[in-house]
């Protein structure tokens, strides 16, 4: 008899995809400015490390909160015992205000419709448990339809996916979008949102909008939340569509606090809220953390300063990466949010295939010393796209990464040029590339690539 | 939209079905009967589906079905308490919460440690801020320093007779998450675990709801103080087979909730032999291990395995422990649980699953510092046990003076109380009736045995560690008064036949209160 469940024994978790392979190599040889300057620079981790000192300075000014005190009095016992799955009311009140603020107050949220869970990972899973039976399906946009329409969702794409599901005998329960998008770094425009809404109305299915990057939009006016989009359609409050709109949010990307495990589900459907609330028993947020963040978010001066400063810094970092890559002849998808760029390296592929993408990915990992995420790991339909993170390192480290990429591109380009010439020009070619590239060149001899 | 079919609807459908069948088949005949049945049945199904509000069909059965168990009596008592909670000053006639297994007895020890050690809560290490490091720490392998401190704490509670390897430990957001995750790892939907009754009502949710696993009870009775027997184990296994359920393992809570007793060595040996023979798993939920306050002391299943030299055998990989800091340290709000398994695959799978319920790094750091302080843990463990023992004794003696006995216990935050003699009849209806009186009239929220799947009516779980001594005194007094009146009014089944001989045993003041002297005076509230 099988002793463990299929879930435990099988590999559907996906731990062994290329997305994780790069991480493993990074763990073995991590870059450090002083101790390991030739190590691998981690550019596969979508973390926001740019604004910590703002939070740290707030903490230094508010020692009572850390000491689990309120008005000088210890609330330790109250917190230690607080395990109500409805969540700390004060915390939820502050969260809905914060979420509204991030959206420029164009929408309002009701704390009673908010369910706290341990991270958006937990939120997404709980929503699936609430909306879909085993074997039913959700449609997810992949980086798809490249080039001319910048990976935007189209009516055709939605219908195609729906038909595809039908052919596979899968009952479609909804569409899940990440807005702003990971890995694209773009926000959905109104056309896309309206298409989505029309589609959900016509097929009578759910929309789950994962808005965990909503606070990373460089310019707040360009972000349209799903709630805003549905509101602007003047759809009647009692229309059944409202019960099929659900949002996921977290403080991991905006506030850079993935370790604290703060996520949430927001739903207009009472049954979903009730069920998800009970399900949150399996992943509640630590009361110690709820208390800390209630206080932090209730400081409006702090949140205003943080939101504005954080946006500025992210924008500036993105521009640094984009222009650095551009100098190396590499273009990025025009983005307005998130902690990464969606980078076009199609022209660096040896052939228009995923094998070539994998090959390039390995070269970038082992030769250039950068861990970036290949598009295939994001289910991109076209080879050659990569996600590169820019907010999880210092400016100096980003400069090093950019220089490495520039050098690498130069070497590839000149190697390519060399291939088009005859072998008699070998010596003059060799003089034209950087010294450190030569030992790595696979064309002169058959030595394997240096690791 | 009104749901459900009425009798009239069914009658109409049947009539139409008859007409429909008559058009096709000569009747009355077997063929005609079959056609009518088919027509009626399919019509009823269509109507039921059509009558289902559109909204409900859009959600999963997990979201809409009531298998979560929220509406059991266990939770109803809580709801009544929420409406009318006791407060010494503001609401002295309110309901006293005795259904909550919390440990509130030793907070002062924790608070004093926090006062003396402000750094860990302040995200500091050796004077330096490590806020950034903690804010970013989301590795599902857990904070190494915390896991080391936790395994040492677990070993200390077990008298260091066993040791644990931090690499075999998986942190989860509470034992609730740990139990569910283990079920996902060990059982397919529809497979079953055997659990001795009575058991914690929350298991019906934690082990079955999203996992779709089944629980088959191992019936334990008061005849042998609810101990697990081989007969009961075999009977449960057999019952599962009758129900076509594949048994994947046994789950025990040791010390037991709601009994408050530790499993004996012979019970543990019995369990290990049973799972060896059947080739199944054993989950030992040891979340109350730090609450053992008197002999015979706590024996972990790991200790028995070690004593049997099982560490190289196959059964070693099929024993898993669940623990938590919610009961021992009284920190349910911090959501700290763990799975401990000797099976590498279970550790690997549950580590990945823990992504859905990680422990806040802020909390991991604070508690790693707390538990690394060996002077603190040594003092805490012993002082906490002393206080629990004293409280338990207070409740047991108080109940005894009211003529109520408890199962002899040596652990937990509650007593398993025998109120069978107060039942009107030996039935669960009578138990519910008694329970309602205790909630509404006596104003004590206690947990009826039926909510714990006890097979015998009349047992109740009464918590003692989630209130002050004064409140416990008051609760005992209220119960005493109730028993006196209840007995005097002839409400209990035993009273009716032996009233007169009982009266001779009652002190005079009780007789004065007896309503048999007065005519039908209503119960005092």
PDB file of C-alpha atoms in Angstrom, chain B residues 86-337:
ATOM      1  CA  UNK B  86     -18.635  37.047  33.058  1.00  0.00           C
ATOM      2  CA  UNK B  87     -16.660  39.956  34.436  1.00  0.00           C
ATOM      3  CA  UNK B  88     -15.874  40.213  38.125  1.00  0.00           C
ATOM      4  CA  UNK B  89     -16.873  43.850  38.235  1.00  0.00           C
ATOM      5  CA  UNK B  90     -18.907  44.642  35.138  1.00  0.00           C
ATOM      6  CA  UNK B  91     -20.933  41.490  34.737  1.00  0.00           C
ATOM      7  CA  UNK B  92     -20.739  39.294  37.847  1.00  0.00           C
ATOM      8  CA  UNK B  93     -23.789  37.286  36.779  1.00  0.00           C
ATOM      9  CA  UNK B  94     -22.430  36.554  33.327  1.00  0.00           C
ATOM     10  CA  UNK B  95     -21.387  33.202  31.894  1.00  0.00           C
ATOM     11  CA  UNK B  96     -18.009  31.919  33.098  1.00  0.00           C
ATOM     12  CA  UNK B  97     -15.948  30.496  30.272  1.00  0.00           C
ATOM     13  CA  UNK B  98     -14.881  26.985  31.180  1.00  0.00           C
ATOM     14  CA  UNK B  99     -14.823  25.645  27.652  1.00  0.00           C
ATOM     15  CA  UNK B 100     -11.538  27.261  26.662  1.00  0.00           C
ATOM     16  CA  UNK B 101      -8.404  25.207  27.159  1.00  0.00           C
ATOM     17  CA  UNK B 102      -6.029  28.099  27.692  1.00  0.00           C
ATOM     18  CA  UNK B 103      -3.128  28.318  30.096  1.00  0.00           C
ATOM     19  CA  UNK B 104      -3.256  31.692  31.775  1.00  0.00           C
ATOM     20  CA  UNK B 105      -1.461  30.700  34.950  1.00  0.00           C
ATOM     21  CA  UNK B 106       2.134  31.613  34.180  1.00  0.00           C
ATOM     22  CA  UNK B 107       2.102  34.835  32.180  1.00  0.00           C
ATOM     23  CA  UNK B 108       3.932  36.730  34.889  1.00  0.00           C
ATOM     24  CA  UNK B 109       6.975  34.525  34.300  1.00  0.00           C
ATOM     25  CA  UNK B 110       6.957  35.355  30.600  1.00  0.00           C
ATOM     26  CA  UNK B 111       6.318  39.054  31.173  1.00  0.00           C
ATOM     27  CA  UNK B 112       9.156  39.293  33.611  1.00  0.00           C
ATOM     28  CA  UNK B 113      11.508  37.625  31.126  1.00  0.00           C
ATOM     29  CA  UNK B 114      10.439  40.133  28.448  1.00  0.00           C
ATOM     30  CA  UNK B 115      11.152  43.032  30.806  1.00  0.00           C
ATOM     31  CA  UNK B 116      14.629  41.733  31.485  1.00  0.00           C
ATOM     32  CA  UNK B 117      15.308  40.894  27.825  1.00  0.00           C
ATOM     33  CA  UNK B 118      13.979  43.665  25.599  1.00  0.00           C
ATOM     34  CA  UNK B 119      16.350  42.970  22.682  1.00  0.00           C
ATOM     35  CA  UNK B 120      14.652  40.009  20.990  1.00  0.00           C
ATOM     36  CA  UNK B 121      11.246  41.733  20.846  1.00  0.00           C
ATOM     37  CA  UNK B 122      13.066  44.852  19.604  1.00  0.00           C
ATOM     38  CA  UNK B 123      14.567  43.059  16.602  1.00  0.00           C
ATOM     39  CA  UNK B 124      18.044  43.441  18.099  1.00  0.00           C
ATOM     40  CA  UNK B 125      20.956  41.079  18.538  1.00  0.00           C
ATOM     41  CA  UNK B 126      23.937  42.238  20.597  1.00  0.00           C
ATOM     42  CA  UNK B 127      22.746  45.816  20.400  1.00  0.00           C
ATOM     43  CA  UNK B 128      22.483  45.756  16.631  1.00  0.00           C
ATOM     44  CA  UNK B 129      19.232  45.879  14.611  1.00  0.00           C
ATOM     45  CA  UNK B 130      18.454  42.751  12.658  1.00  0.00           C
ATOM     46  CA  UNK B 131      15.071  44.011  11.516  1.00  0.00           C
ATOM     47  CA  UNK B 132      15.997  43.750   7.856  1.00  0.00           C
ATOM     48  CA  UNK B 133      17.211  40.173   8.204  1.00  0.00           C
ATOM     49  CA  UNK B 134      14.008  39.131   9.980  1.00  0.00           C
ATOM     50  CA  UNK B 135      11.674  41.090   7.698  1.00  0.00           C
ATOM     51  CA  UNK B 136      13.119  39.179   4.737  1.00  0.00           C
ATOM     52  CA  UNK B 137      13.336  35.774   6.383  1.00  0.00           C
ATOM     53  CA  UNK B 138      10.685  33.529   4.819  1.00  0.00           C
ATOM     54  CA  UNK B 139      12.643  30.306   4.424  1.00  0.00           C
ATOM     55  CA  UNK B 140      10.216  27.474   4.963  1.00  0.00           C
ATOM     56  CA  UNK B 141      13.005  25.517   6.669  1.00  0.00           C
ATOM     57  CA  UNK B 142      12.477  27.850   9.608  1.00  0.00           C
ATOM     58  CA  UNK B 143      14.892  29.941  11.653  1.00  0.00           C
ATOM     59  CA  UNK B 144      17.679  27.473  12.575  1.00  0.00           C
ATOM     60  CA  UNK B 145      18.251  29.006  16.012  1.00  0.00           C
ATOM     61  CA  UNK B 146      14.550  28.686  16.761  1.00  0.00           C
ATOM     62  CA  UNK B 147      14.327  25.067  15.706  1.00  0.00           C
ATOM     63  CA  UNK B 148      17.370  24.209  17.793  1.00  0.00           C
ATOM     64  CA  UNK B 149      15.867  25.911  20.827  1.00  0.00           C
ATOM     65  CA  UNK B 150      12.515  24.232  20.221  1.00  0.00           C
ATOM     66  CA  UNK B 151      13.894  20.684  19.992  1.00  0.00           C
ATOM     67  CA  UNK B 152      15.879  21.271  23.164  1.00  0.00           C
ATOM     68  CA  UNK B 153      12.754  22.533  24.913  1.00  0.00           C
ATOM     69  CA  UNK B 154      10.816  19.465  23.735  1.00  0.00           C
ATOM     70  CA  UNK B 155      13.565  17.204  25.050  1.00  0.00           C
ATOM     71  CA  UNK B 156      13.643  19.056  28.352  1.00  0.00           C
ATOM     72  CA  UNK B 157       9.900  18.557  28.827  1.00  0.00           C
ATOM     73  CA  UNK B 158      10.493  14.850  28.250  1.00  0.00           C
ATOM     74  CA  UNK B 159      13.114  14.780  30.959  1.00  0.00           C
ATOM     75  CA  UNK B 160      15.820  14.556  28.297  1.00  0.00           C
ATOM     76  CA  UNK B 161      15.018  10.864  27.926  1.00  0.00           C
ATOM     77  CA  UNK B 162      14.729  11.459  24.186  1.00  0.00           C
ATOM     78  CA  UNK B 163      16.461  13.911  21.908  1.00  0.00           C
ATOM     79  CA  UNK B 164      15.207  15.466  18.694  1.00  0.00           C
ATOM     80  CA  UNK B 165      16.968  16.474  15.482  1.00  0.00           C
ATOM     81  CA  UNK B 166      16.045  19.980  14.244  1.00  0.00           C
ATOM     82  CA  UNK B 167      16.379  18.710  10.671  1.00  0.00           C
ATOM     83  CA  UNK B 168      13.367  16.528  11.247  1.00  0.00           C
ATOM     84  CA  UNK B 169      11.235  19.350  12.515  1.00  0.00           C
ATOM     85  CA  UNK B 170       8.865  21.416  10.375  1.00  0.00           C
ATOM     86  CA  UNK B 171       7.451  24.671  11.741  1.00  0.00           C
ATOM     87  CA  UNK B 172       3.789  25.456  11.062  1.00  0.00           C
ATOM     88  CA  UNK B 173       1.361  28.192  12.064  1.00  0.00           C
ATOM     89  CA  UNK B 174      -0.016  26.336  15.073  1.00  0.00           C
ATOM     90  CA  UNK B 175      -0.827  22.686  15.720  1.00  0.00           C
ATOM     91  CA  UNK B 176      -4.057  23.192  13.741  1.00  0.00           C
ATOM     92  CA  UNK B 177      -1.930  23.675  10.632  1.00  0.00           C
ATOM     93  CA  UNK B 178       0.446  20.847  11.606  1.00  0.00           C
ATOM     94  CA  UNK B 179      -2.352  18.304  11.924  1.00  0.00           C
ATOM     95  CA  UNK B 180      -3.948  19.275   8.627  1.00  0.00           C
ATOM     96  CA  UNK B 181      -0.622  19.195   6.819  1.00  0.00           C
ATOM     97  CA  UNK B 182       0.191  15.754   8.184  1.00  0.00           C
ATOM     98  CA  UNK B 183      -3.150  14.487   6.940  1.00  0.00           C
ATOM     99  CA  UNK B 184      -2.438  15.891   3.480  1.00  0.00           C
ATOM    100  CA  UNK B 185       0.858  14.013   3.539  1.00  0.00           C
ATOM    101  CA  UNK B 186      -0.414  10.710   4.802  1.00  0.00           C
ATOM    102  CA  UNK B 187      -3.949  10.244   3.512  1.00  0.00           C
ATOM    103  CA  UNK B 188      -5.769  10.513   0.197  1.00  0.00           C
ATOM    104  CA  UNK B 189      -9.301  11.963   0.180  1.00  0.00           C
ATOM    105  CA  UNK B 190     -11.601   9.261   1.510  1.00  0.00           C
ATOM    106  CA  UNK B 191      -8.922   7.449   3.500  1.00  0.00           C
ATOM    107  CA  UNK B 192      -9.268   7.195   7.240  1.00  0.00           C
ATOM    108  CA  UNK B 193      -7.497   7.724  10.519  1.00  0.00           C
ATOM    109  CA  UNK B 194      -8.613   6.016  13.727  1.00  0.00           C
ATOM    110  CA  UNK B 195      -9.018   8.259  16.761  1.00  0.00           C
ATOM    111  CA  UNK B 196      -9.772   7.197  20.330  1.00  0.00           C
ATOM    112  CA  UNK B 197     -12.909   8.842  21.711  1.00  0.00           C
ATOM    113  CA  UNK B 198     -13.497  11.145  23.389  1.00  0.00           C
ATOM    114  CA  UNK B 199     -11.407  13.512  21.239  1.00  0.00           C
ATOM    115  CA  UNK B 200     -10.931  17.242  20.641  1.00  0.00           C
ATOM    116  CA  UNK B 201     -13.959  18.498  18.617  1.00  0.00           C
ATOM    117  CA  UNK B 202     -11.681  20.635  16.424  1.00  0.00           C
ATOM    118  CA  UNK B 203     -10.279  17.469  14.830  1.00  0.00           C
ATOM    119  CA  UNK B 204     -13.464  17.099  12.819  1.00  0.00           C
ATOM    120  CA  UNK B 205     -12.447  20.307  11.069  1.00  0.00           C
ATOM    121  CA  UNK B 206      -8.661  20.066  11.169  1.00  0.00           C
ATOM    122  CA  UNK B 207      -8.343  16.498   9.930  1.00  0.00           C
ATOM    123  CA  UNK B 208     -11.321  16.160   7.599  1.00  0.00           C
ATOM    124  CA  UNK B 209     -12.528  19.414   6.107  1.00  0.00           C
ATOM    125  CA  UNK B 210     -10.121  20.343   3.343  1.00  0.00           C
ATOM    126  CA  UNK B 211      -8.279  17.052   3.292  1.00  0.00           C
ATOM    127  CA  UNK B 212     -11.486  15.056   2.757  1.00  0.00           C
ATOM    128  CA  UNK B 213     -10.076  12.348   4.980  1.00  0.00           C
ATOM    129  CA  UNK B 214     -12.312  10.384   7.346  1.00  0.00           C
ATOM    130  CA  UNK B 215     -12.190   9.735  11.081  1.00  0.00           C
ATOM    131  CA  UNK B 216     -13.274   6.377  12.493  1.00  0.00           C
ATOM    132  CA  UNK B 217     -13.633   6.334  16.283  1.00  0.00           C
ATOM    133  CA  UNK B 218     -11.873   3.918  18.632  1.00  0.00           C
ATOM    134  CA  UNK B 219     -14.494   3.624  21.345  1.00  0.00           C
ATOM    135  CA  UNK B 220     -13.116   4.023  24.853  1.00  0.00           C
ATOM    136  CA  UNK B 221     -15.285   3.764  27.950  1.00  0.00           C
ATOM    137  CA  UNK B 222     -15.271   4.612  31.600  1.00  0.00           C
ATOM    138  CA  UNK B 223     -15.140   0.915  32.493  1.00  0.00           C
ATOM    139  CA  UNK B 224     -11.349   1.131  32.300  1.00  0.00           C
ATOM    140  CA  UNK B 225     -10.938   4.892  32.656  1.00  0.00           C
ATOM    141  CA  UNK B 226     -11.157   5.414  28.882  1.00  0.00           C
ATOM    142  CA  UNK B 227      -7.892   3.636  28.164  1.00  0.00           C
ATOM    143  CA  UNK B 228      -7.255   2.320  24.673  1.00  0.00           C
ATOM    144  CA  UNK B 229      -7.629  -1.449  24.383  1.00  0.00           C
ATOM    145  CA  UNK B 230      -6.662  -3.899  21.688  1.00  0.00           C
ATOM    146  CA  UNK B 231     -10.293  -4.890  21.268  1.00  0.00           C
ATOM    147  CA  UNK B 232     -11.303  -1.306  20.681  1.00  0.00           C
ATOM    148  CA  UNK B 233      -8.502  -0.799  18.135  1.00  0.00           C
ATOM    149  CA  UNK B 234      -9.457  -3.917  16.210  1.00  0.00           C
ATOM    150  CA  UNK B 235     -13.141  -3.010  16.331  1.00  0.00           C
ATOM    151  CA  UNK B 236     -12.413   0.424  14.893  1.00  0.00           C
ATOM    152  CA  UNK B 237     -10.249  -1.055  12.143  1.00  0.00           C
ATOM    153  CA  UNK B 238     -13.020  -3.493  11.337  1.00  0.00           C
ATOM    154  CA  UNK B 239     -15.622  -0.734  11.269  1.00  0.00           C
ATOM    155  CA  UNK B 240     -13.497   1.171   8.771  1.00  0.00           C
ATOM    156  CA  UNK B 241     -13.297  -1.876   6.573  1.00  0.00           C
ATOM    157  CA  UNK B 242     -17.077  -2.310   6.767  1.00  0.00           C
ATOM    158  CA  UNK B 243     -17.399   1.253   5.564  1.00  0.00           C
ATOM    159  CA  UNK B 244     -14.942   0.555   2.742  1.00  0.00           C
ATOM    160  CA  UNK B 245     -12.449   2.998   4.190  1.00  0.00           C
ATOM    161  CA  UNK B 246      -8.728   2.356   3.856  1.00  0.00           C
ATOM    162  CA  UNK B 247      -7.096   3.016   7.208  1.00  0.00           C
ATOM    163  CA  UNK B 248      -3.844   5.009   6.946  1.00  0.00           C
ATOM    164  CA  UNK B 249      -3.130   5.432  10.618  1.00  0.00           C
ATOM    165  CA  UNK B 250      -4.061   6.179  14.198  1.00  0.00           C
ATOM    166  CA  UNK B 251      -3.992   9.631  15.751  1.00  0.00           C
ATOM    167  CA  UNK B 252      -3.782   9.991  19.524  1.00  0.00           C
ATOM    168  CA  UNK B 253      -3.514  13.051  21.716  1.00  0.00           C
ATOM    169  CA  UNK B 254      -1.049  12.427  24.507  1.00  0.00           C
ATOM    170  CA  UNK B 255      -1.687  13.825  27.092  1.00  0.00           C
ATOM    171  CA  UNK B 256      -5.318  13.468  26.131  1.00  0.00           C
ATOM    172  CA  UNK B 257      -7.777  16.205  25.376  1.00  0.00           C
ATOM    173  CA  UNK B 258     -10.410  16.022  26.870  1.00  0.00           C
ATOM    174  CA  UNK B 259      -9.414  13.372  29.430  1.00  0.00           C
ATOM    175  CA  UNK B 260      -6.373  15.117  30.941  1.00  0.00           C
ATOM    176  CA  UNK B 261      -4.535  11.812  31.271  1.00  0.00           C
ATOM    177  CA  UNK B 262      -1.244  10.618  29.822  1.00  0.00           C
ATOM    178  CA  UNK B 263      -1.091   7.398  27.834  1.00  0.00           C
ATOM    179  CA  UNK B 264       0.418   4.546  29.805  1.00  0.00           C
ATOM    180  CA  UNK B 265       3.431   2.598  28.580  1.00  0.00           C
ATOM    181  CA  UNK B 266       1.243  -0.393  27.896  1.00  0.00           C
ATOM    182  CA  UNK B 267      -1.132   1.688  25.767  1.00  0.00           C
ATOM    183  CA  UNK B 268       1.822   3.099  23.827  1.00  0.00           C
ATOM    184  CA  UNK B 269       3.251  -0.373  23.319  1.00  0.00           C
ATOM    185  CA  UNK B 270      -0.131  -1.586  22.191  1.00  0.00           C
ATOM    186  CA  UNK B 271      -0.339   1.231  19.659  1.00  0.00           C
ATOM    187  CA  UNK B 272       3.117   0.557  18.292  1.00  0.00           C
ATOM    188  CA  UNK B 273       2.365  -3.148  17.924  1.00  0.00           C
ATOM    189  CA  UNK B 274      -0.932  -2.334  16.246  1.00  0.00           C
ATOM    190  CA  UNK B 275       0.554   0.003  13.678  1.00  0.00           C
ATOM    191  CA  UNK B 276       3.391  -2.418  13.034  1.00  0.00           C
ATOM    192  CA  UNK B 277       0.969  -5.258  12.310  1.00  0.00           C
ATOM    193  CA  UNK B 278      -1.288  -3.152  10.130  1.00  0.00           C
ATOM    194  CA  UNK B 279       1.549  -1.307   8.426  1.00  0.00           C
ATOM    195  CA  UNK B 280       0.028   2.103   9.172  1.00  0.00           C
ATOM    196  CA  UNK B 281       1.047   5.467  10.667  1.00  0.00           C
ATOM    197  CA  UNK B 282       0.816   6.841  14.178  1.00  0.00           C
ATOM    198  CA  UNK B 283       0.426  10.548  14.829  1.00  0.00           C
ATOM    199  CA  UNK B 284       0.996  11.550  18.430  1.00  0.00           C
ATOM    200  CA  UNK B 285      -0.360  15.004  19.143  1.00  0.00           C
ATOM    201  CA  UNK B 286       1.718  15.976  22.175  1.00  0.00           C
ATOM    202  CA  UNK B 287       0.697  19.608  22.492  1.00  0.00           C
ATOM    203  CA  UNK B 288      -0.130  19.197  26.182  1.00  0.00           C
ATOM    204  CA  UNK B 289       3.203  17.540  27.040  1.00  0.00           C
ATOM    205  CA  UNK B 290       4.325  20.522  29.138  1.00  0.00           C
ATOM    206  CA  UNK B 291       1.164  20.451  31.239  1.00  0.00           C
ATOM    207  CA  UNK B 292       1.846  17.125  32.959  1.00  0.00           C
ATOM    208  CA  UNK B 293       1.842  17.916  36.657  1.00  0.00           C
ATOM    209  CA  UNK B 294       1.875  14.626  38.510  1.00  0.00           C
ATOM    210  CA  UNK B 295       2.627  10.937  38.265  1.00  0.00           C
ATOM    211  CA  UNK B 296       2.694   8.690  36.367  1.00  0.00           C
ATOM    212  CA  UNK B 297       4.467  11.383  34.319  1.00  0.00           C
ATOM    213  CA  UNK B 298       4.715  11.830  30.598  1.00  0.00           C
ATOM    214  CA  UNK B 299       6.021   9.138  28.282  1.00  0.00           C
ATOM    215  CA  UNK B 300       6.394  10.235  24.682  1.00  0.00           C
ATOM    216  CA  UNK B 301       5.860   7.699  21.931  1.00  0.00           C
ATOM    217  CA  UNK B 302       9.457   8.385  20.828  1.00  0.00           C
ATOM    218  CA  UNK B 303      10.684   7.139  24.172  1.00  0.00           C
ATOM    219  CA  UNK B 304       8.811   3.862  23.825  1.00  0.00           C
ATOM    220  CA  UNK B 305      10.098   3.395  20.281  1.00  0.00           C
ATOM    221  CA  UNK B 306      13.601   3.934  21.545  1.00  0.00           C
ATOM    222  CA  UNK B 307      13.088   1.458  24.380  1.00  0.00           C
ATOM    223  CA  UNK B 308      11.885  -1.105  21.850  1.00  0.00           C
ATOM    224  CA  UNK B 309      14.951  -0.485  19.694  1.00  0.00           C
ATOM    225  CA  UNK B 310      12.734   0.523  16.824  1.00  0.00           C
ATOM    226  CA  UNK B 311      15.004   3.241  15.492  1.00  0.00           C
ATOM    227  CA  UNK B 312      16.286   1.188  12.618  1.00  0.00           C
ATOM    228  CA  UNK B 313      12.995  -0.493  11.842  1.00  0.00           C
ATOM    229  CA  UNK B 314      10.315   0.423   9.334  1.00  0.00           C
ATOM    230  CA  UNK B 315       7.836   1.558  11.977  1.00  0.00           C
ATOM    231  CA  UNK B 316      10.245   4.347  12.982  1.00  0.00           C
ATOM    232  CA  UNK B 317       9.334   6.189   9.772  1.00  0.00           C
ATOM    233  CA  UNK B 318       5.643   5.903  10.451  1.00  0.00           C
ATOM    234  CA  UNK B 319       5.534   7.692  13.791  1.00  0.00           C
ATOM    235  CA  UNK B 320       5.043  11.459  13.730  1.00  0.00           C
ATOM    236  CA  UNK B 321       4.671  13.971  16.532  1.00  0.00           C
ATOM    237  CA  UNK B 322       2.799  17.267  16.599  1.00  0.00           C
ATOM    238  CA  UNK B 323       3.671  19.922  19.117  1.00  0.00           C
ATOM    239  CA  UNK B 324       2.928  23.571  19.793  1.00  0.00           C
ATOM    240  CA  UNK B 325       3.640  26.381  22.248  1.00  0.00           C
ATOM    241  CA  UNK B 326      -0.034  27.234  22.688  1.00  0.00           C
ATOM    242  CA  UNK B 327      -0.720  25.131  25.743  1.00  0.00           C
ATOM    243  CA  UNK B 328       2.614  24.847  27.515  1.00  0.00           C
ATOM    244  CA  UNK B 329       3.694  28.455  27.166  1.00  0.00           C
ATOM    245  CA  UNK B 330       0.157  29.810  26.842  1.00  0.00           C
ATOM    246  CA  UNK B 331       0.878  31.512  23.513  1.00  0.00           C
ATOM    247  CA  UNK B 332      -1.919  30.472  21.127  1.00  0.00           C
ATOM    248  CA  UNK B 333      -1.902  33.942  19.532  1.00  0.00           C
ATOM    249  CA  UNK B 334       1.649  33.570  18.291  1.00  0.00           C
ATOM    250  CA  UNK B 335       0.811  30.560  16.096  1.00  0.00           C
ATOM    251  CA  UNK B 336       3.727  28.284  16.755  1.00  0.00           C
ATOM    252  CA  UNK B 337       3.320  24.629  15.910  1.00  0.00           C
TER     253      UNK B 337
END
